[in-house]
Short mmCIF file of C-alpha atoms and ligand atoms in Angstrom, two decimals:
data_model
loop_
_atom_site.label_atom_id
_atom_site.label_comp_id
_atom_site.label_asym_id
_atom_site.label_seq_id
_atom_site.Cartn_x
_atom_site.Cartn_y
_atom_site.Cartn_z
CA UNK T 72 97.34 107.12 113.20
CA UNK T 73 93.67 106.94 112.32
CA UNK T 74 92.49 110.44 113.30
CA UNK T 75 89.53 110.12 115.62
CA UNK T 76 86.31 112.01 115.25
CA UNK T 77 87.08 114.48 117.95
CA UNK T 78 83.74 116.18 118.30
CA UNK T 79 82.52 119.64 117.53
CA UNK T 80 85.49 121.71 118.64
CA UNK T 81 88.05 119.91 116.55
CA UNK T 82 89.78 121.97 113.90
CA UNK T 83 89.63 120.75 110.33
CA UNK T 84 92.77 118.72 109.43
CA UNK T 85 95.57 120.72 107.86
CA UNK T 86 95.95 120.35 104.15
CA UNK T 87 99.19 118.53 103.26
CA UNK T 88 99.65 120.72 100.18
CA UNK T 89 99.83 123.99 102.10
CA UNK T 90 102.83 125.27 103.98
CA UNK T 91 101.85 125.32 107.63
CA UNK T 92 102.89 128.96 108.01
CA UNK T 93 100.30 129.91 105.42
CA UNK T 94 97.56 128.33 107.49
CA UNK T 95 98.20 130.83 110.31
CA UNK T 96 96.34 134.12 110.20
CA UNK T 97 98.03 137.47 110.77
CA UNK T 98 98.96 138.13 114.41
CA UNK T 99 96.12 139.82 116.41
CA UNK T 100 97.72 143.27 116.53
CA UNK T 101 98.34 143.24 112.79
CA UNK T 102 94.69 142.37 112.29
CA UNK T 103 93.71 145.15 114.65
CA UNK T 104 95.74 147.69 112.67
CA UNK T 105 93.93 146.65 109.50
CA UNK T 106 90.54 146.75 111.23
CA UNK T 107 91.06 150.30 112.48
CA UNK T 108 92.82 151.68 109.41
CA UNK T 109 90.79 154.36 107.74
CA UNK T 110 88.78 155.08 110.89
CA UNK T 111 89.35 158.47 112.49
CA UNK T 112 89.04 158.82 116.25
CA UNK T 113 87.26 161.93 117.59
CA UNK T 114 89.80 164.77 117.69
CA UNK T 115 88.72 166.10 121.07
CA UNK T 116 89.35 162.89 123.02
CA UNK T 117 92.73 161.68 124.25
CA UNK T 118 93.45 158.21 122.89
CA UNK T 119 93.29 155.27 125.34
CA UNK T 120 95.24 152.25 124.17
CA UNK T 121 93.91 149.17 125.94
CA UNK T 122 94.77 146.88 123.04
CA UNK T 123 98.09 145.28 123.98
CA UNK T 124 98.81 143.66 127.35
CA UNK T 125 101.94 145.70 127.84
CA UNK T 126 102.54 146.84 131.43
CA UNK T 127 103.22 150.58 131.57
CA UNK T 128 104.55 151.04 135.08
CA UNK T 129 107.76 152.84 136.09
CA UNK T 130 111.00 150.88 135.86
CA UNK T 131 111.74 149.04 139.13
CA UNK T 132 114.46 151.00 140.97
CA UNK T 133 117.20 148.36 140.88
CA UNK T 134 117.18 147.89 137.10
CA UNK T 135 119.43 150.77 136.01
CA UNK T 136 122.08 150.25 138.70
CA UNK T 137 122.27 146.48 138.23
CA UNK T 138 122.56 146.88 134.47
CA UNK T 139 125.22 149.57 134.79
CA UNK T 140 127.25 147.45 137.21
CA UNK T 141 127.23 144.48 134.83
CA UNK T 142 127.71 146.07 131.42
CA UNK T 143 130.98 144.23 130.84
CA UNK T 144 128.94 141.03 130.54
CA UNK T 145 127.95 142.11 127.03
CA UNK T 146 131.44 141.15 125.93
CA UNK T 147 130.75 137.47 126.68
CA UNK T 148 128.52 134.92 125.01
CA UNK T 149 125.83 133.84 127.47
CA UNK T 150 125.22 130.13 128.05
CA UNK T 151 121.92 128.79 126.74
CA UNK T 152 120.76 127.41 130.06
CA UNK T 153 121.50 130.63 131.97
CA UNK T 154 123.97 131.40 134.74
CA UNK T 155 124.07 129.42 137.99
CA UNK T 156 123.28 132.66 139.82
CA UNK T 157 120.08 133.25 137.86
CA UNK T 158 118.89 129.63 138.05
CA UNK T 159 119.58 129.52 141.80
CA UNK T 160 117.61 132.74 142.27
CA UNK T 161 114.69 131.32 140.29
CA UNK T 162 114.83 128.10 142.36
CA UNK T 163 114.70 130.23 145.53
CA UNK T 164 111.74 132.19 144.17
CA UNK T 165 109.84 129.02 143.25
CA UNK T 166 110.57 127.63 146.72
CA UNK T 167 109.31 130.78 148.47
CA UNK T 168 106.33 131.36 146.21
CA UNK T 169 105.01 127.79 146.02
CA UNK T 170 106.47 126.27 149.17
CA UNK T 171 108.44 123.71 147.13
CA UNK T 172 110.62 121.39 149.16
CA UNK T 173 113.00 120.46 146.41
CA UNK T 174 113.89 121.93 143.03
CA UNK T 175 117.28 121.58 141.37
CA UNK T 176 118.57 124.72 139.74
CA UNK T 177 121.04 122.76 137.65
CA UNK T 178 118.76 120.21 136.03
CA UNK T 179 115.24 121.61 136.43
CA UNK T 180 115.53 125.29 135.44
CA UNK T 181 116.48 127.14 132.24
CA UNK T 182 116.62 130.83 131.39
CA UNK T 183 114.25 132.01 128.64
CA UNK T 184 114.09 135.22 126.63
CA UNK T 185 110.57 135.88 127.84
CA UNK T 186 107.98 133.14 127.75
CA UNK T 187 106.82 133.82 124.22
CA UNK T 188 109.78 132.26 122.45
CA UNK T 189 109.83 129.36 124.91
CA UNK T 190 106.10 128.66 124.57
CA UNK T 191 106.57 128.53 120.82
CA UNK T 192 109.77 126.50 120.81
CA UNK T 193 108.60 123.93 123.36
CA UNK T 194 106.28 122.41 120.78
CA UNK T 195 109.34 121.52 118.69
CA UNK T 196 110.84 119.66 121.64
CA UNK T 197 107.65 117.78 122.54
CA UNK T 198 106.08 116.97 119.17
CA UNK T 199 107.59 114.52 116.73
CA UNK T 200 106.45 115.75 113.31
CA UNK T 201 107.32 112.40 111.72
CA UNK T 202 105.19 110.39 114.08
CA UNK T 203 101.64 109.49 113.18
CA UNK T 204 100.86 109.21 116.88
CA UNK T 205 100.57 111.93 119.50
CA UNK T 206 99.51 114.39 116.85
CA UNK T 207 97.40 116.69 119.03
CA UNK T 208 98.41 119.70 121.07
CA UNK T 209 95.56 120.83 123.29
CA UNK T 210 94.98 124.46 124.16
CA UNK T 211 92.32 126.75 125.59
CA UNK T 212 90.14 128.67 123.16
CA UNK T 213 90.48 131.72 123.36
CA UNK T 214 94.22 131.50 123.80
CA UNK T 215 97.53 133.29 123.64
CA UNK T 216 98.12 132.91 119.94
CA UNK T 217 101.66 131.60 120.32
CA UNK T 218 100.24 128.22 121.41
CA UNK T 219 98.51 127.91 118.06
CA UNK T 220 101.56 128.97 116.05
CA UNK T 221 103.82 126.68 118.08
CA UNK T 222 101.59 123.64 117.66
CA UNK T 223 100.96 124.10 113.95
CA UNK T 224 104.53 124.86 112.97
CA UNK T 225 105.83 121.93 115.02
CA UNK T 226 103.72 119.65 112.86
CA UNK T 227 100.94 118.98 115.36
CA UNK T 228 97.22 119.41 115.08
CA UNK T 229 95.77 121.93 117.55
CA UNK T 230 92.77 120.78 119.53
CA UNK T 231 90.75 123.64 120.96
CA UNK T 232 89.08 123.52 124.36
CA UNK T 233 86.33 126.14 124.46
CA UNK T 234 86.50 128.40 127.52
CA UNK T 235 83.13 130.07 127.73
CA UNK T 236 80.74 131.38 130.38
CA UNK T 237 79.17 127.90 130.29
CA UNK T 238 82.42 126.27 131.49
CA UNK T 239 83.22 129.10 133.92
CA UNK T 240 85.99 129.88 131.35
CA UNK T 241 87.79 126.65 132.33
CA UNK T 242 88.99 124.26 129.65
CA UNK T 243 86.55 121.38 130.15
CA UNK T 244 88.69 118.27 130.56
CA UNK T 245 85.67 115.98 130.59
CA UNK T 246 84.57 117.19 127.14
CA UNK T 247 87.70 115.95 125.36
CA UNK T 248 87.17 112.58 123.66
CA UNK T 249 89.36 109.68 124.73
CA UNK T 250 90.78 109.30 121.21
CA UNK T 251 92.11 112.81 121.47
CA UNK T 252 93.70 112.27 124.88
CA UNK T 253 95.29 109.09 123.60
CA UNK T 254 96.94 111.01 120.77
CA UNK T 255 97.92 114.10 122.73
CA UNK T 256 101.59 115.14 122.79
CA UNK T 257 101.03 117.90 125.33
CA UNK T 258 98.56 120.47 126.59
CA UNK T 259 99.07 124.21 127.05
CA UNK T 260 97.58 125.51 130.29
CA UNK T 261 97.27 129.26 130.92
CA UNK T 262 96.56 130.25 134.51
CA UNK T 263 95.77 133.02 135.25
CA UNK T 264 94.35 133.09 131.79
CA UNK T 265 94.85 135.68 129.12
CA UNK T 266 92.23 136.77 128.14
CA UNK T 267 89.53 135.39 130.45
CA UNK T 268 91.18 135.80 133.86
CA UNK T 269 90.27 132.21 134.88
CA UNK T 270 92.54 130.59 137.45
CA UNK T 271 93.06 126.82 137.57
CA UNK T 272 92.25 125.27 140.94
CA UNK T 273 93.83 122.32 142.66
CA UNK T 274 91.12 119.88 141.59
CA UNK T 275 91.39 120.89 137.96
CA UNK T 276 95.13 120.22 138.02
CA UNK T 277 94.60 116.88 139.79
CA UNK T 278 92.19 115.78 137.07
CA UNK T 279 94.67 116.88 134.44
CA UNK T 280 97.51 114.92 136.05
CA UNK T 281 95.33 111.81 136.17
CA UNK T 282 94.67 112.17 132.43
CA UNK T 283 98.33 112.89 131.66
CA UNK T 284 99.39 109.70 133.44
CA UNK T 285 96.66 107.61 131.90
CA UNK T 286 97.24 108.81 128.35
CA UNK T 287 100.95 109.62 128.53
CA UNK T 288 101.22 113.30 127.63
CA UNK T 289 103.05 116.35 128.99
CA UNK T 290 101.77 119.60 130.48
CA UNK T 291 103.15 123.04 129.60
CA UNK T 292 101.88 125.64 132.01
CA UNK T 293 102.05 129.32 131.12
CA UNK T 294 102.05 131.10 134.47
CA UNK T 295 103.24 134.53 133.40
CA UNK T 296 100.29 136.26 135.15
CA UNK T 297 100.89 134.34 138.40
CA UNK T 298 101.55 137.52 140.39
CA UNK T 299 98.48 139.41 139.16
CA UNK T 300 95.33 138.29 140.96
CA UNK T 301 92.41 139.76 142.88
CA UNK T 302 92.35 137.53 145.98
CA UNK T 303 94.58 134.52 146.71
CA UNK T 304 97.90 133.93 144.93
CA UNK T 305 97.12 131.33 142.24
CA UNK T 306 98.42 127.80 142.80
CA UNK T 307 101.04 126.66 140.31
CA UNK T 308 101.60 123.41 138.43
CA UNK T 309 104.86 122.52 140.24
CA UNK T 310 103.24 123.13 143.61
CA UNK T 311 100.38 120.76 142.81
CA UNK T 312 102.81 118.20 141.37
CA UNK T 313 104.89 118.22 144.53
CA UNK T 314 101.76 118.00 146.69
CA UNK T 315 100.82 114.86 144.76
CA UNK T 316 104.32 113.45 145.35
CA UNK T 317 105.08 113.44 141.63
CA UNK T 318 108.78 112.77 141.87
CA UNK T 319 110.81 115.22 139.87
CA UNK T 320 107.74 117.10 138.55
CA UNK T 321 107.19 114.36 135.99
CA UNK T 322 105.45 115.54 132.80
CA UNK T 323 105.57 119.21 133.89
CA UNK T 324 107.08 122.28 132.29
CA UNK T 325 106.23 125.69 133.75
CA UNK T 326 107.06 129.03 132.16
CA UNK T 327 107.09 132.39 133.88
CA UNK T 328 108.43 135.81 133.09
CA UNK T 329 109.41 139.22 134.38
CA UNK T 330 107.29 140.95 131.75
CA UNK T 331 104.11 141.15 133.80
CA UNK T 332 105.20 140.75 137.43
CA UNK T 333 108.08 143.22 137.18
CA UNK T 334 106.63 145.31 134.33
CA UNK T 335 109.76 144.56 132.28
CA UNK T 336 108.35 143.32 128.95
CA UNK T 337 111.20 144.91 127.03
CA UNK T 338 113.83 142.97 128.93
CA UNK T 339 112.68 139.67 127.41
CA UNK T 340 113.50 137.55 130.41
CA UNK T 341 111.77 134.54 131.90
CA UNK T 342 112.38 130.94 132.90
CA UNK T 343 111.34 127.36 132.21
CA UNK T 344 111.16 124.90 135.13
CA UNK T 345 110.10 121.30 135.68
CA UNK T 346 110.83 117.68 134.78
CA UNK T 347 114.60 117.25 134.31
CA UNK T 348 114.17 114.93 131.33
CA UNK T 349 111.97 117.45 129.52
CA UNK T 350 114.25 120.31 130.55
CA UNK T 351 117.23 118.39 129.17
CA UNK T 352 115.45 117.79 125.89
CA UNK T 353 114.38 121.40 125.61
CA UNK T 354 117.89 122.60 126.55
CA UNK T 355 119.29 120.56 123.68
CA UNK T 356 116.85 122.12 121.22
CA UNK T 357 117.71 125.56 122.58
CA UNK T 358 121.43 125.10 121.94
CA UNK T 359 120.46 124.88 118.26
CA UNK T 360 117.86 127.67 118.19
CA UNK T 361 119.98 130.00 120.31
CA UNK T 362 117.78 132.03 122.65
CA UNK T 363 120.47 132.72 125.26
CA UNK T 364 119.81 135.64 127.63
CA UNK T 365 122.55 138.32 127.59
CA UNK T 366 124.67 138.17 130.75
CA UNK T 367 123.84 141.68 132.09
CA UNK T 368 120.12 141.00 131.63
CA UNK T 369 120.49 137.79 133.61
CA UNK T 370 121.94 139.88 136.44
CA UNK T 371 118.97 142.25 136.33
CA UNK T 372 116.64 139.25 136.18
CA UNK T 373 118.25 137.75 139.30
CA UNK T 374 117.67 141.06 141.10
CA UNK T 375 114.03 141.12 139.94
CA UNK T 376 113.27 137.55 141.11
CA UNK T 377 114.82 138.43 144.50
CA UNK T 378 112.62 141.43 145.19
CA UNK T 379 108.90 141.35 145.96
CA UNK T 380 108.48 145.00 146.97
CA UNK T 381 108.10 146.22 143.41
CA UNK T 382 105.80 143.28 142.60
CA UNK T 383 103.47 144.15 145.49
CA UNK T 384 103.39 147.75 144.32
CA UNK T 385 102.45 146.65 140.81
CA UNK T 386 99.79 144.27 142.09
CA UNK T 387 98.18 147.07 144.10
CA UNK T 388 97.94 149.22 140.94
CA UNK T 389 96.37 146.40 138.90
CA UNK T 390 93.83 145.63 141.61
CA UNK T 391 92.85 149.28 141.93
CA UNK T 392 92.57 149.54 138.15
CA UNK T 393 90.29 146.50 137.92
CA UNK T 394 88.12 147.79 140.76
CA UNK T 395 87.97 151.28 139.25
CA UNK T 396 86.99 149.84 135.89
CA UNK T 397 84.07 147.78 137.18
CA UNK T 398 82.88 150.52 139.51
CA UNK T 399 82.68 152.91 136.56
CA UNK T 400 81.28 150.28 134.19
CA UNK T 401 78.51 149.47 136.65
CA UNK T 402 78.25 145.83 135.64
CA UNK T 403 80.33 142.66 136.00
CA UNK T 404 83.20 141.82 138.31
CA UNK T 405 86.97 141.87 138.14
CA UNK T 406 88.52 138.65 136.85
CA UNK T 407 90.23 136.31 139.32
CA UNK T 408 93.58 136.91 137.69
CA UNK T 409 95.47 138.94 135.03
CA UNK T 410 94.92 142.61 134.20
CA UNK T 411 92.49 141.92 131.35
CA UNK T 412 88.81 142.66 131.09
CA UNK T 413 86.97 140.13 128.91
CA UNK T 414 83.67 141.83 128.17
CA UNK T 415 80.68 140.27 126.44
CA UNK T 416 79.39 142.37 123.51
CA UNK T 417 77.16 141.50 120.57
CA UNK T 418 80.01 141.53 118.03
CA UNK T 419 83.62 142.08 119.09
CA UNK T 420 84.93 143.43 115.78
CA UNK T 421 82.04 145.84 115.30
CA UNK T 422 82.42 146.97 118.90
CA UNK T 423 86.19 147.56 118.54
CA UNK T 424 85.62 149.68 115.44
CA UNK T 425 82.89 151.69 117.11
CA UNK T 426 84.97 152.15 120.29
CA UNK T 427 87.76 153.68 118.25
CA UNK T 428 85.50 155.79 116.06
CA UNK T 429 83.25 157.07 118.83
CA UNK T 430 85.47 157.07 121.93
CA UNK T 431 89.13 157.05 120.76
CA UNK T 432 89.64 153.73 122.53
CA UNK T 433 91.70 150.82 121.19
CA UNK T 434 90.62 147.38 122.37
CA UNK T 435 91.02 143.92 120.88
CA UNK T 436 88.13 141.96 119.35
CA UNK T 437 87.90 138.66 121.22
CA UNK T 438 87.87 136.64 118.01
CA UNK T 439 91.45 137.73 117.33
CA UNK T 440 92.44 135.60 120.32
CA UNK T 441 90.36 132.56 119.46
CA UNK T 442 89.80 130.07 116.69
CA UNK T 443 86.74 128.77 114.87
CA UNK T 444 85.69 125.32 115.93
CA UNK T 445 84.71 122.66 113.41
CA UNK T 446 81.16 124.05 113.25
CA UNK T 447 82.40 127.57 112.61
CA UNK T 448 81.63 128.79 116.13
CA UNK T 449 84.17 131.08 117.65
CA UNK T 450 84.07 131.44 121.46
CA UNK T 451 85.76 134.85 121.34
CA UNK T 452 83.47 136.45 118.78
CA UNK T 453 81.04 137.96 121.27
CA UNK T 454 83.78 139.49 123.45
CA UNK T 455 86.32 142.26 123.54
CA UNK T 456 89.52 142.32 125.56
CA UNK T 457 90.72 145.49 127.27
CA UNK T 458 94.11 145.61 129.01
CA UNK T 459 94.16 147.75 132.15
CA UNK T 460 97.75 148.84 132.00
CA UNK T 461 97.52 152.61 132.54
CA UNK T 462 96.44 152.85 136.17
CA UNK T 463 93.07 153.28 137.93
CA UNK T 464 92.10 156.71 136.57
CA UNK T 465 92.49 155.70 132.96
CA UNK T 466 90.78 152.37 133.73
CA UNK T 467 87.71 154.25 135.02
CA UNK T 468 87.78 156.60 132.05
CA UNK T 469 88.03 153.59 129.72
CA UNK T 470 84.98 152.02 131.39
CA UNK T 471 82.94 155.24 131.05
CA UNK T 472 83.82 155.50 127.38
CA UNK T 473 83.11 151.83 126.63
CA UNK T 474 79.70 152.27 128.25
CA UNK T 475 78.84 154.90 125.65
CA UNK T 476 79.82 152.87 122.60
CA UNK T 477 76.89 152.13 120.31
CA UNK T 478 76.91 149.58 117.52
C1 PLP S 569 99.35 134.40 128.24
C2 PLP S 569 100.67 134.96 127.85
N1 PLP S 569 101.72 134.15 127.82
C3 PLP S 569 102.94 134.58 127.48
C4 PLP S 569 103.14 135.90 127.13
C5 PLP S 569 104.52 136.30 126.69
O1 PLP S 569 105.12 137.17 127.54
P1 PLP S 569 106.68 137.33 127.61
O2 PLP S 569 107.28 136.72 126.40
O3 PLP S 569 106.90 138.80 127.64
O4 PLP S 569 107.12 136.61 128.83
C6 PLP S 569 102.09 136.80 127.13
C7 PLP S 569 102.28 138.20 126.73
O5 PLP S 569 101.41 138.98 126.58
C8 PLP S 569 100.81 136.32 127.52
O6 PLP S 569 99.74 137.12 127.56
#
């Protein structure tokens, strides 16, 4: 393939002489550790850790009993695709949540060990590293860094779509050159978005489907923050696909997880749903890579996808935390979705260092979640991300302390 001139946000081509793993930077939290090493936080202030997006809510009540009742399942190998019971429960949840009329648990749903491994591995199912065509994987910038690692290590070339205040934090579909669309294997969508909180609307998805059909690529939608939103429940890719009468969710793969909605990040449980042909392909890959979910955890997962009471309780805490943060901060508004605050600052790294040194607060520099474009601009550089995972009081305290940071 003759690589097209893809405009200003295209990444420089990978060097054939370098192992692709060596082209990836250290993971954001490793970089953060290095950034803050040697800095001492003020002794008199309790530390607030708003760095990682790890929910810190009490364990949902059914977890311990369900696990206890199913311990004997540890003596069996789990199947890669997941039990019928779990896949049926997920199908029921998708039907309730998105009003789907038809989804087949057997051919359109797989268990995943959290979305992270699946988001990474999917690139290996959808990209042919030996092909000179379809070399691009599109992704938002800033992004969940797994998209970048997945694309690069699968042999693709990442194409970054800047999500900035100027685009309303949406990936601008119209700004992608036709040559890039033509050579796109698939696109990662993240809605609600980590870190910006943007939520994709129906029209945005419609435009994306039109492009996917015209240029023959697939869509991988990361919906793991789908149950954390300020106003309306976000629409999902499968819902829009069905509304457009796309038989069998053609070109779609959706991933979701219990990590955020059920505050069970340590359980490592999620699902993949969509187009049966893509699911079949991915299932085959997964029989080789081996991410089967232990049987007792599948039982807990089925219980978690069947219960919305704990999810509503969690959502109420996140909403109160976001409101408390912005009330105390005195500027800006809660994001549409997710529990992240994406705050503009003059320099994210300098701000993160100062926040730790002056206020005993750990936050993530925005640039650790984004990539330089071809001109060296980085859309995350002038931001920091704070995760509101410790409840409303700490969120307000975090806002007051961030207000006092001076760089
Ligand atoms: C956008 C996004 N996608 C996926 C994940 C992975 O979550 P898990 O593997 O726990 O489902 C995360 C975790 O922080 C995330 O922020």
